[in-house]
XYZ file of C-alpha atoms in Angstrom:
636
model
C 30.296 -39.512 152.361
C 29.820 -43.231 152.714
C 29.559 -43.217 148.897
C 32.815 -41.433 148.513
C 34.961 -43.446 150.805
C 33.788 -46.651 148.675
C 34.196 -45.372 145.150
C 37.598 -44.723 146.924
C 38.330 -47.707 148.124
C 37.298 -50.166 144.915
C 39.157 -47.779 142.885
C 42.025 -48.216 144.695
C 41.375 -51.819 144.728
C 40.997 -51.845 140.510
C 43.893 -50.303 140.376
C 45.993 -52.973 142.709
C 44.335 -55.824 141.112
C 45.323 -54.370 137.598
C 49.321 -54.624 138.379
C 48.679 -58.019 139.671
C 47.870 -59.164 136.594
C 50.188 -57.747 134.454
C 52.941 -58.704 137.308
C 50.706 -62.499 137.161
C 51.037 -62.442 133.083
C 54.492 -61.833 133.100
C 55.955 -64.243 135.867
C 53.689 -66.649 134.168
C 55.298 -66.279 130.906
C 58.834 -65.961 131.593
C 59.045 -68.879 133.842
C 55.683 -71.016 133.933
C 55.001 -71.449 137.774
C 51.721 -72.522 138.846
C 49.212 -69.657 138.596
C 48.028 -70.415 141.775
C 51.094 -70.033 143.687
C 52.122 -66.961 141.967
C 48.307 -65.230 142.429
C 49.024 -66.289 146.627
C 51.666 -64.888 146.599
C 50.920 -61.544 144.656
C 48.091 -60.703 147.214
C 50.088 -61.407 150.498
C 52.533 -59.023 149.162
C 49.809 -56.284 147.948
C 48.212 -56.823 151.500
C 51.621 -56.524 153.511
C 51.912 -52.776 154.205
C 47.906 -53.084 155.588
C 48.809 -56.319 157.527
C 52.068 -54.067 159.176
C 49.580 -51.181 159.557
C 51.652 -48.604 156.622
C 49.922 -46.251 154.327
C 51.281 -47.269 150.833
C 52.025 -43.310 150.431
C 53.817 -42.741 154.069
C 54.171 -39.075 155.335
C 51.815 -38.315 152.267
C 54.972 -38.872 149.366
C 54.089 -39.458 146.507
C 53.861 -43.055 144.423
C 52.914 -43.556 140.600
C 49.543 -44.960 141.074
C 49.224 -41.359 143.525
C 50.406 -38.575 142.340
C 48.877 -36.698 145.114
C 48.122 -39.075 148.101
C 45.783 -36.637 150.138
C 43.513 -36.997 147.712
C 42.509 -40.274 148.402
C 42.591 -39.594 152.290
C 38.934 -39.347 153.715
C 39.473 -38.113 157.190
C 37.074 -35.333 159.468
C 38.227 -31.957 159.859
C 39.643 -31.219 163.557
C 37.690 -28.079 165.228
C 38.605 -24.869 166.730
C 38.389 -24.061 170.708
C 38.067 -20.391 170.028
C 36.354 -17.848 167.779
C 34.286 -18.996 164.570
C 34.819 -22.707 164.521
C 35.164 -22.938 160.895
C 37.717 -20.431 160.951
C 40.638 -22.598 159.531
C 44.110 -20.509 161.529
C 44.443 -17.120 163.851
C 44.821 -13.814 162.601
C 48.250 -12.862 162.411
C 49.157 -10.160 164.882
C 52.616 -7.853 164.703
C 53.541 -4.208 165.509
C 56.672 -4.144 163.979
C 55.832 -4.944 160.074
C 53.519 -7.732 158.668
C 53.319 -9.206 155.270
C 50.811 -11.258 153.500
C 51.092 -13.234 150.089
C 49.530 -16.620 148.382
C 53.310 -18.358 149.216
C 55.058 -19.157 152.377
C 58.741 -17.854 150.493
C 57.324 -14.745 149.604
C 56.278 -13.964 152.802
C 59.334 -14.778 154.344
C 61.123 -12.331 151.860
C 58.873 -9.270 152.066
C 59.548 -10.186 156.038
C 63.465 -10.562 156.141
C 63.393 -6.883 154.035
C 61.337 -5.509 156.712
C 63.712 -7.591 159.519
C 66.768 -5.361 157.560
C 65.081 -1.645 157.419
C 63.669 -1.992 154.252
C 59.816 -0.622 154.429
C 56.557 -1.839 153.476
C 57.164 -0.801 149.409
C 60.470 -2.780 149.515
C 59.323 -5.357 150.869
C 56.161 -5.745 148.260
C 58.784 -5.920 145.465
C 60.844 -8.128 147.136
C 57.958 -10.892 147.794
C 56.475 -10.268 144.913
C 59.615 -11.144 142.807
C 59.808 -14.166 144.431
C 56.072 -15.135 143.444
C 57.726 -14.274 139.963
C 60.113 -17.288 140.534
C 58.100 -19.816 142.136
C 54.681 -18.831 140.876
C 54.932 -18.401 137.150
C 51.513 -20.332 136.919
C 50.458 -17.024 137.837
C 52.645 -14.312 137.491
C 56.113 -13.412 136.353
C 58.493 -10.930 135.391
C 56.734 -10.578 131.660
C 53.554 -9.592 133.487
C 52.068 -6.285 134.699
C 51.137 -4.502 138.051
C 48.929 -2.796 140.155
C 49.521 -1.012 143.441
C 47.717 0.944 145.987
C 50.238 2.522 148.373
C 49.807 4.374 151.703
C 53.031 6.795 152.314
C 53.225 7.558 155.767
C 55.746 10.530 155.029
C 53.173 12.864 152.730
C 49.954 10.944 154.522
C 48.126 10.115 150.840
C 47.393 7.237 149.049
C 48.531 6.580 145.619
C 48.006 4.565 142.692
C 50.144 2.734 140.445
C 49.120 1.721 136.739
C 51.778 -0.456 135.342
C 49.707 -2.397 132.788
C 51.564 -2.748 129.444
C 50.088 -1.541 126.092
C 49.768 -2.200 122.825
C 52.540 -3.014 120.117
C 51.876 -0.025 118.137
C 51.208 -2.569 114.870
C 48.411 -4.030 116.645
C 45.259 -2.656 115.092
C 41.831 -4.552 114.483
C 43.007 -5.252 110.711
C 45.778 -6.966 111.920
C 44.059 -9.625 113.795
C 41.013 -9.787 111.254
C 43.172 -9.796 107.934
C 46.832 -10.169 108.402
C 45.805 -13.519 110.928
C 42.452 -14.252 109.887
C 40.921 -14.361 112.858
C 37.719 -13.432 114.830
C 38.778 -12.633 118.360
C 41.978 -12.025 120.614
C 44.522 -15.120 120.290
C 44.955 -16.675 124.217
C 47.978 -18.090 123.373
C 51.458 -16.883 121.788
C 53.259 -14.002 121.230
C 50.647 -12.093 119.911
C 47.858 -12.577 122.794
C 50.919 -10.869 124.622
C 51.588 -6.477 125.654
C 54.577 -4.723 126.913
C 54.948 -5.881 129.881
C 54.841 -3.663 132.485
C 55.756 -5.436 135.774
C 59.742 -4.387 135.762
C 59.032 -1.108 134.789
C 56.459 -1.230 137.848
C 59.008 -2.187 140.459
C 61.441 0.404 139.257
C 59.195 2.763 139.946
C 57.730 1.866 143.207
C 61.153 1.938 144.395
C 62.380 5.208 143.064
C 59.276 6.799 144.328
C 58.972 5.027 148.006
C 61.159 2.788 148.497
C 64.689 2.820 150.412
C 66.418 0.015 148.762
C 67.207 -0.702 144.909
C 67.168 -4.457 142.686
C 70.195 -5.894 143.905
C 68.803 -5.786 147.911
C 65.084 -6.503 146.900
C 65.840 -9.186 144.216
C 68.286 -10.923 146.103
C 65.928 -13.548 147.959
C 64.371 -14.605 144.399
C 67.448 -14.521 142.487
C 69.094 -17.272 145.209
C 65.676 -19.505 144.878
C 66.389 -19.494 141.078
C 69.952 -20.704 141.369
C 69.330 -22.594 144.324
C 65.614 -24.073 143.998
C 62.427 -24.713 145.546
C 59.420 -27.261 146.352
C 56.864 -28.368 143.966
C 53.645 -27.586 146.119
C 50.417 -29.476 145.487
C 48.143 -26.524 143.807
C 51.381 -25.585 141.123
C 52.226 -29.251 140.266
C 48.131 -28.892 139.419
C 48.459 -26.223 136.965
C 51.069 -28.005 135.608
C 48.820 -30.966 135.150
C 46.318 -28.872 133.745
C 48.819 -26.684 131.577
C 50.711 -29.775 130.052
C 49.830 -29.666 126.601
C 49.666 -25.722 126.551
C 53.523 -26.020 127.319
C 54.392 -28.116 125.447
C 53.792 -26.224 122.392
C 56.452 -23.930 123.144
C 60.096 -25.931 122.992
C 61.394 -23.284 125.445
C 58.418 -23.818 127.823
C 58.776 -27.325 127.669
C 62.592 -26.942 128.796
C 61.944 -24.757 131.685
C 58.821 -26.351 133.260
C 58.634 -29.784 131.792
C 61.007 -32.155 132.734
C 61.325 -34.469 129.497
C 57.847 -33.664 128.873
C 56.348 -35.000 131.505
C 55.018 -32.723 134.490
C 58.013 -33.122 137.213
C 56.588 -34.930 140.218
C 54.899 -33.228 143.029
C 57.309 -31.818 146.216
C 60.447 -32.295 143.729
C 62.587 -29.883 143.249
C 62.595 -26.809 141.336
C 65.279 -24.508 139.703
C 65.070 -21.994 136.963
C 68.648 -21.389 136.141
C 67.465 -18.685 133.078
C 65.636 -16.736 135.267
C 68.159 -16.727 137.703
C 70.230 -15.156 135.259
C 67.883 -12.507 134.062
C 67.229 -11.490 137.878
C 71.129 -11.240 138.271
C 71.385 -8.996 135.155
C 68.035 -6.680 136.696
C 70.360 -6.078 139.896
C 73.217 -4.762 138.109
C 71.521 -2.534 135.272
C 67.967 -1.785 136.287
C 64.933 -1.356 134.640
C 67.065 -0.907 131.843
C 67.888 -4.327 130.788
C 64.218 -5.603 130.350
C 63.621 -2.430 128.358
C 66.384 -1.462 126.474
C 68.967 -4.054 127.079
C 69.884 -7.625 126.590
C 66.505 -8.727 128.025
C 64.781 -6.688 125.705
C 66.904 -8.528 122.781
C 65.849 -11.676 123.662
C 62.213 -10.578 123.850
C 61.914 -8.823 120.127
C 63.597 -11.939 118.928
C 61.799 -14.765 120.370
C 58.092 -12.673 119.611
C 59.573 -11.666 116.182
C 60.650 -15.545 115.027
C 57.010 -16.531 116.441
C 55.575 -14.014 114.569
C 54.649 -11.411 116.573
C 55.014 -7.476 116.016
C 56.540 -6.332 119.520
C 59.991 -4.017 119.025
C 62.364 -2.332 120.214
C 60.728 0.666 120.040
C 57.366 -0.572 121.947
C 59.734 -1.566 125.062
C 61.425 1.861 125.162
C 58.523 3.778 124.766
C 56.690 2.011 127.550
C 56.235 3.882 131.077
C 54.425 3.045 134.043
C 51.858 5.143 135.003
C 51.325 6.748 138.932
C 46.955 7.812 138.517
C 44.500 9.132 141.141
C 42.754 6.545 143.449
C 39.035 5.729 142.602
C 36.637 5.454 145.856
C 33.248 4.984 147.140
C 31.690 4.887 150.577
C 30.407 2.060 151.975
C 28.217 2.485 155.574
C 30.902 4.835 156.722
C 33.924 3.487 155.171
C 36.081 4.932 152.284
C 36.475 2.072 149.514
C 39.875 2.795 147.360
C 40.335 1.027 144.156
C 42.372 2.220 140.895
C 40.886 3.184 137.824
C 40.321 2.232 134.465
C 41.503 0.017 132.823
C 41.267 -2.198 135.951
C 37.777 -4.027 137.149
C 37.961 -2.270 140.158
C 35.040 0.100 139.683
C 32.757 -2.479 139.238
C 33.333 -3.377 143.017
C 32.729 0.064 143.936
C 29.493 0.199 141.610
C 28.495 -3.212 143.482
C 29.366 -1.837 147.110
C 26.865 1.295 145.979
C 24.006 -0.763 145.043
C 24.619 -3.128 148.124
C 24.117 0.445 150.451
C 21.603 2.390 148.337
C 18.784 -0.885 147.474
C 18.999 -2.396 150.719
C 16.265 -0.069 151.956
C 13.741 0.181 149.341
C 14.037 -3.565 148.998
C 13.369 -3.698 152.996
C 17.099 -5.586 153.400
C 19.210 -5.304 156.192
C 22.693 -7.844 155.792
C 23.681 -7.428 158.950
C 20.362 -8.997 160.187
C 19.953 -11.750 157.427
C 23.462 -13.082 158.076
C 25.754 -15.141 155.762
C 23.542 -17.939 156.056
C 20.533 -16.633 154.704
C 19.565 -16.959 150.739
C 18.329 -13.323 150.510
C 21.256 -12.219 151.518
C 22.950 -14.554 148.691
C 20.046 -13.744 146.173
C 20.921 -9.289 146.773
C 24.536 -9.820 146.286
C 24.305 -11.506 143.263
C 21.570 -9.548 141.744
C 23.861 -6.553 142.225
C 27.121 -8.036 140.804
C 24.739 -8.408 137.690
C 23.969 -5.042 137.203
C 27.517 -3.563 138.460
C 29.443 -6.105 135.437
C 27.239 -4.942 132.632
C 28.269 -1.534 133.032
C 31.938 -2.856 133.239
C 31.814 -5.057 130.315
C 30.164 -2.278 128.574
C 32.427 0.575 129.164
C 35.519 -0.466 130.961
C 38.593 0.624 128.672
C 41.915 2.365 128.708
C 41.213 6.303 129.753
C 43.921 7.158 127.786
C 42.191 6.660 124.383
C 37.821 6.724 125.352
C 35.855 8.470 128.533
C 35.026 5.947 131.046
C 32.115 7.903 132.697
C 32.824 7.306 136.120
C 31.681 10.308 138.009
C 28.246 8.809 136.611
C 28.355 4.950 137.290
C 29.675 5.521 140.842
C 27.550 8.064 141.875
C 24.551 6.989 144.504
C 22.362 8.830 142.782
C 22.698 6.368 139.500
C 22.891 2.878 142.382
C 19.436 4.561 142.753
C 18.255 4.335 139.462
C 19.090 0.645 139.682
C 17.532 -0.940 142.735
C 13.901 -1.572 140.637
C 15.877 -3.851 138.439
C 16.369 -6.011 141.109
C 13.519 -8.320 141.729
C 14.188 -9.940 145.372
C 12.039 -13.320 144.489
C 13.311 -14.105 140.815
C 16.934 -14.239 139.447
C 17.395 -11.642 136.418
C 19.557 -12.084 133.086
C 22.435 -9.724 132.830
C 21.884 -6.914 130.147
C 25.546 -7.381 129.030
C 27.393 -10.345 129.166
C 31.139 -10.745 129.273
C 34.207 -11.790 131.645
C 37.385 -13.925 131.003
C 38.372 -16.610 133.125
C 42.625 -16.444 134.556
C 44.601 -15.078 137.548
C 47.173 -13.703 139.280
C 48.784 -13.197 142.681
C 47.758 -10.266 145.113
C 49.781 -9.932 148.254
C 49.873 -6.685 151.427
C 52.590 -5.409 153.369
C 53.247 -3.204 156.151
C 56.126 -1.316 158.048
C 56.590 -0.259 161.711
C 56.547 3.732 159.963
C 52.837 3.193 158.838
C 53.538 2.299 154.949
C 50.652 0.028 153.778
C 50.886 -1.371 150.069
C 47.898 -3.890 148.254
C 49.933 -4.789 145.525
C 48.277 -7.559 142.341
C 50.316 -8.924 140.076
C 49.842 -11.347 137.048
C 50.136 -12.738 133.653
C 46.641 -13.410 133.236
C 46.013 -16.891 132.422
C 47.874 -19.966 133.998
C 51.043 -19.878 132.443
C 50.271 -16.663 130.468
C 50.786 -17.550 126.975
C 52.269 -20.131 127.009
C 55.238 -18.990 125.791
C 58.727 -18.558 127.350
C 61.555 -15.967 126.816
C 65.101 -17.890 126.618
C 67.343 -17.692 127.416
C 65.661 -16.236 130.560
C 63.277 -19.142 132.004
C 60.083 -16.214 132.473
C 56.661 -17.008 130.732
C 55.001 -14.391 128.952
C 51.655 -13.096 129.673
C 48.591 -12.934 127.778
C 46.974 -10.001 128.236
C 46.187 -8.920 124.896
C 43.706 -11.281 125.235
C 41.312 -8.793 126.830
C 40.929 -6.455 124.299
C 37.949 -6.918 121.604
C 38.045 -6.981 117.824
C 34.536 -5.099 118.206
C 35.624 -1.241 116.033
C 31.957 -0.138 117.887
C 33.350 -1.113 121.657
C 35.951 1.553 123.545
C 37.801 -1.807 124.445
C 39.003 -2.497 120.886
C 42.378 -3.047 120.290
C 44.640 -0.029 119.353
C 48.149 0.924 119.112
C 49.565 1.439 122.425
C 46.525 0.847 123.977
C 46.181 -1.100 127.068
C 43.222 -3.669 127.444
C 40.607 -3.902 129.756
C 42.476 -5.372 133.052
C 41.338 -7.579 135.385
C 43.608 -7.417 138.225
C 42.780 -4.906 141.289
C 44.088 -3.793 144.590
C 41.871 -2.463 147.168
C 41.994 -0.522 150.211
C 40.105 0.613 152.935
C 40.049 4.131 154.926
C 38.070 5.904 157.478
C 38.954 9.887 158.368
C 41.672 10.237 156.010
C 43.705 7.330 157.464
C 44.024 3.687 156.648
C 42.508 0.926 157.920
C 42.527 -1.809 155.482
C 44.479 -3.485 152.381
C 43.023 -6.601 150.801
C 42.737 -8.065 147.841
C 41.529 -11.290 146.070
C 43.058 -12.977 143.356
C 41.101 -14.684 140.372
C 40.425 -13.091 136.909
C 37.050 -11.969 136.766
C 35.676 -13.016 139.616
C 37.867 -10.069 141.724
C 35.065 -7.233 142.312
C 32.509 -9.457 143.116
C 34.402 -11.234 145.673
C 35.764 -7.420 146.662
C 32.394 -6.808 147.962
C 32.114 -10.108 148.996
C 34.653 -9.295 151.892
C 33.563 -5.756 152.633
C 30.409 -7.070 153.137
C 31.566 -9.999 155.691
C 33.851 -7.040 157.588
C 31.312 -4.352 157.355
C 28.355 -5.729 157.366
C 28.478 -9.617 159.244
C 31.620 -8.177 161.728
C 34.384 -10.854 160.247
C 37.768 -10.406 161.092
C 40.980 -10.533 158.752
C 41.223 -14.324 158.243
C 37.355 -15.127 158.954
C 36.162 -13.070 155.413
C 38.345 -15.637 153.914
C 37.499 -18.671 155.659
C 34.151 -18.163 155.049
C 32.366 -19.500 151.898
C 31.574 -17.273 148.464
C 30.057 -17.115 145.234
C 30.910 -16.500 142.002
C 28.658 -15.462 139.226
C 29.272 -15.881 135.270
C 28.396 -12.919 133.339
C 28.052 -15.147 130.360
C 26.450 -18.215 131.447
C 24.575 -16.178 134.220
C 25.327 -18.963 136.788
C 25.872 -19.454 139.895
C 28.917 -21.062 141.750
C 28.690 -21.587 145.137
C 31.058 -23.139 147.425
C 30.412 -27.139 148.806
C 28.827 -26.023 151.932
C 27.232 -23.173 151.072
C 25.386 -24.578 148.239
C 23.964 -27.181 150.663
C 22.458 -24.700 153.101
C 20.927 -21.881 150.052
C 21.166 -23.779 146.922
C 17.534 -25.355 146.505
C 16.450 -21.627 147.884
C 18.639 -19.798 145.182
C 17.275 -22.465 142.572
C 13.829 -21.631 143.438
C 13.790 -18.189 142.847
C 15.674 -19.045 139.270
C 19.260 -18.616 139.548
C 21.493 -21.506 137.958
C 23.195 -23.231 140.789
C 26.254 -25.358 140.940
C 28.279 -26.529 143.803
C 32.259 -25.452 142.931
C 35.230 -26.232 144.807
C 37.833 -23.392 146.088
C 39.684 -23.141 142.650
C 36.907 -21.268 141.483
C 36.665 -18.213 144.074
C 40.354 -16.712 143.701
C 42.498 -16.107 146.914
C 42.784 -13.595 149.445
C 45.114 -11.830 151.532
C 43.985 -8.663 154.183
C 45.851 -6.582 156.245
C 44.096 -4.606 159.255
C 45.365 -1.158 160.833
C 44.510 -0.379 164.385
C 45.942 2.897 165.420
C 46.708 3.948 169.236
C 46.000 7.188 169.326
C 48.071 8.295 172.546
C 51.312 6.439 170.656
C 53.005 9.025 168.787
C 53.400 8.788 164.912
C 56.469 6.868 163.951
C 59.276 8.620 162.127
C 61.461 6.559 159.177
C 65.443 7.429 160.413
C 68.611 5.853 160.760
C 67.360 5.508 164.426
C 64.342 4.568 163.847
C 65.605 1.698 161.964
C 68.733 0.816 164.535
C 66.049 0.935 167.505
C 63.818 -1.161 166.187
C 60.612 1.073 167.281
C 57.032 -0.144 166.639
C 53.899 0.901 164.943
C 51.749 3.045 166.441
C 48.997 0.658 166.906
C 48.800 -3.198 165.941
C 48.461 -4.934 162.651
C 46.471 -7.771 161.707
C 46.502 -10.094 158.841
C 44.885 -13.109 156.774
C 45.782 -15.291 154.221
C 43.506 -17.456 151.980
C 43.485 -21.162 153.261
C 42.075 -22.189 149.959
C 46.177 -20.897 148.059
C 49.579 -22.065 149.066
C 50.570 -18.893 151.175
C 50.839 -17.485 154.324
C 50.540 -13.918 156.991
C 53.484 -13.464 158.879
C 54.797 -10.974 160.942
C 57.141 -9.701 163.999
């Protein structure tokens, strides 16, 4: 620490001394006064905010030699007086509707729409469109969906699949001849699917919802027009994304300003977008498909290139499948299936259960602080990703054998792979780094959603739609050039997906949403919070206060968080494993939302009274969001 705080410090004193000179050299030459006098007088006035006792950066703005001032802050951490001391904020607790994303104006949107009568599916679309103005590092309009939703009215969960395909002129030839190239393009229009987010909305809200666009969209369309903060992690990825944008002319002009990343906590607007959000709440799903939306889509791919039409954005519908599940130690695990990740979690969760005995390990006793409990988890994410990077693919077009990799009878088969004193080397290697949002809601009727959305990489593709202001995604990117793999690309086709929803029930009712946002690190870090709920006894915000892992497939090593590489690192190392020490960038985000049920309270009905009355859940909800993203729990 003490080494820290004065690399700190003499940088920031380099830096001073540096504009003194120039400041010396250029007083010096356009007048001549004494170089002595001038150098005096330089440091009493590069000293006078310390002699008055001022931060140069007051109330943590911003300056140009500190574009973010908190990081050069070294301060302790205050401590709790209750609970797990590390715990970084409460649970949130509400009977009346909760919701839970990675962005305080999200939150407050999916909230107001509860505030109004609008339930728990409304409210998802309504704080998720938001994300798809001020998050578009992440996710966005061009992007596709996921959702998990518990309808109180029929009592059954079900799944939504609204991951775009294919152009139908992608084929492997294509890519190999027509472009020359390899593997999947990252970047540009043809690294980018239908996509399928819109479409997803549309039909969340015919199927559950009570409202329409124009009531759900509202909130976002008013941030477009009207604008929004900056916030530390986005101005980031804007930092990061720079160049990426810059290759677009129409990225540039919507999140550049005059090429240069705009400065951090200034303000935002997105006019475009604004004005494509306006034209969703007066025609629908139909505009991004079929209408002027869809125009300005063919033609900006088309001029880059690309072999999107018409026809592939008409023909594309989302898709309502059948929940995937496992049990965990008395706990029904819900995830959707191919061509999500999700399995693999469930695959994980099995081996987790099945191994622990004939490896004599209990997790509950060995605690989060103990390497062997560090060393099992990781050995079984191994084993649970080679069989996803080996056979995860669209159902639609090859047989994902499922009923065989999630059965406890094949965890079995795999618990002698697992040595508990050396690391192993993954059989198949794979896994793409990018991310998305996830975010939960709730109603006062008993409507739970776990709803993920993205466009894959930061910034998707890099490319933006005009005159609309929304990035497209990149999710084409997943799919292999390999004819041999059931992943390769196809015509209407969708790729293997990373983003997930899960959800949690016991006796037929639910108990849990959560989710965790980060590419491919999602089903590890899955089981990583089943096992801190299940297992260690967390609550809703402690699972994601706590410190994680994350293991590459491809690299086969392991990241562990600051802290927790100090306490099991040299132990991990020792028995083989490749350890690093990673900050919270690397482990995604979370958001969780906990159902406790009252029995003797009688099961709320959705009515015009109902709504006018106000009338609580018939229990209490609970909720956590991820310290380590920009968002928030909320509830009333």
């Amino acid at each position: 620490m003490a080494m820290i705080m004065a690399r700190t410090c003499w940088r920031n004193i380099w830096q001073q001394s540096i504009k003194m000179i120039k400041a010396y050299r250029l007083i010096v030459s356009l007048f001549g006064i004494a170089p002595r006098f001038i150098l005096l007088v330089g440091v009493l006035i590069n000293a006078l905010p310390v002699v008055l006792g001022q931060s140069p950066h007051p109330f943590g703005l911003p300056a140009e030699e500190h574009e973010n001032p908190a990081a050069n802050i070294m301060a302790a951490t205050g401590a709790r007086a209750q609970g797990w001391l590390g715990q970084g904020r409460s649970e949130i607790i509400a009977r009346h509707g909760i919701v839970a994303t990675s962005d305080p104006l999200a939150t407050q949107a999916g909230l107001e729409i509860l505030q109004q009568g609008g339930n728990a599916i409304d409210a998802a679309v309504a704080a998720s469109v938001v994300l798809d103005v001020t998050s578009q590092n992440d996710t966005g309009l061009a992007g596709d969906l996921f959702a998990l939703v518990w309808s109180a009215e029929d009592q059954k969960l079900h799944a939504l699949n609204s991951a775009g395909f294919a152009p139908a002129a992608w084929t492997p030839s294509f890519f190999t001849g027509e472009l020359g190239l390899q593997r999947m393009p990252a970047r540009g229009v043809n690294a980018a699917t239908v996509p399928g987010a819109v479409s997803g909305y549309d039909a969340l809200l015919s199927r559950f919802g009570t409202l329409g666009f124009e009531q759900t969209f509202e909130r976002a369309a008013r941030l477009a027009e009207e604008g929004w903060g900056l916030s530390e992690r986005r101005h980031a990825d804007l930092v990061s994304q720079q160049k990426k944008l810059l290759q677009d002319p129409d990225s540039a002009a919507v999140f550049l300003l005059n090429g240069k990343v705009p400065p951090l906590y200034s303000l935002i607007r997105n006019p475009g977008l604004a004005k494509a959000l306006r034209l969703l709440q007066r025609e629908g799903r139909a505009a991004f498909y079929q209408g002027e939306i869809a125009d300005a889509l063919v033609a900006k791919i088309q001029d880059e290139g690309g072999m999107m039409t018409h026809e592939d954005l008409a023909a594309f519908e989302s898709e309502w499948v059948e929940p995937i599940s496992t049990s965990y130690h008395g706990y029904d695990v819900f995830q959707l299936p191919p061509p999500g990740q999700g399995w693999a979690a469930l695959e994980m969760l099995n081996i987790l259960e099945v191994c622990a005995a004939e490896h004599e390990v209990n997790l509950t006793a060995l605690g989060p602080l103990n390497p062997d409990n560090w060393h099992f988890m990781v050995e079984a994410k191994k084993l649970a990703y080679s069989d996803l990077y080996a056979y995860n693919a669209d159902p639609q077009f090859v047989s994902v054998p499922l009923d065989q990799l999630l059965s406890k009878s094949y965890a079995r088969s795999l618990c002698q792979r697992i040595d508990m004193e050396r690391a192993s080397t993954p059989s198949v290697n794979g896994g793409l780094d990018g991310g998305t949002v996830y975010l939960t809601t709730a109603d006062r009727w008993g409507n739970m959603v776990s709803f993920v959305h993205s466009i894959f990489s930061v910034y998707g593709s890099g490319v933006t739609i005009p005159p609309y202001g929304m990035i497209l995604h990149n999710r084409g990117v997943a799919f292999t050039l390999d004819p041999e793999h059931p992943n390769v690309v196809a015509p209407h086709k969708r790729p293997f997906h990373s983003i997930i929803a899960g959800m949690v029930m016991q006796n037929g009712e639910p108990l849990m949403t959560f989710g965790n946002m980060g590419g491919s690190v999602q089903p590890e870090t899955h089981a990583q919070h089943m096992v801190n709920v299940i297992d260690h006894g967390m609550n809703l915000q402690m699972t994601t206060d706590a410190a994680r892992f994350t293991h590459n497939q491809s690299r086969n090593s392991l990241s562990l968080e600051p802290q927790l590489f100090a306490l099991v690192g040299q132990a991990l190392e020792a028995r083989g494993h490749e350890v690093r020490p990673v900050n919270g960038s690397r482990v995604g985000g979370y958001q969780g939302i906990l159902f406790s049920r009252d029995s003797e309270l009688p099961v709320p009905v959705y009515t015009q009274a109902s709504i006018d009355e106000d009338q609580p859940v018939n229990g209490l909800y609970r909720a956590g969001s991820d310290h380590r993203k920009d968002g928030q729990a909320a509830g009333w």
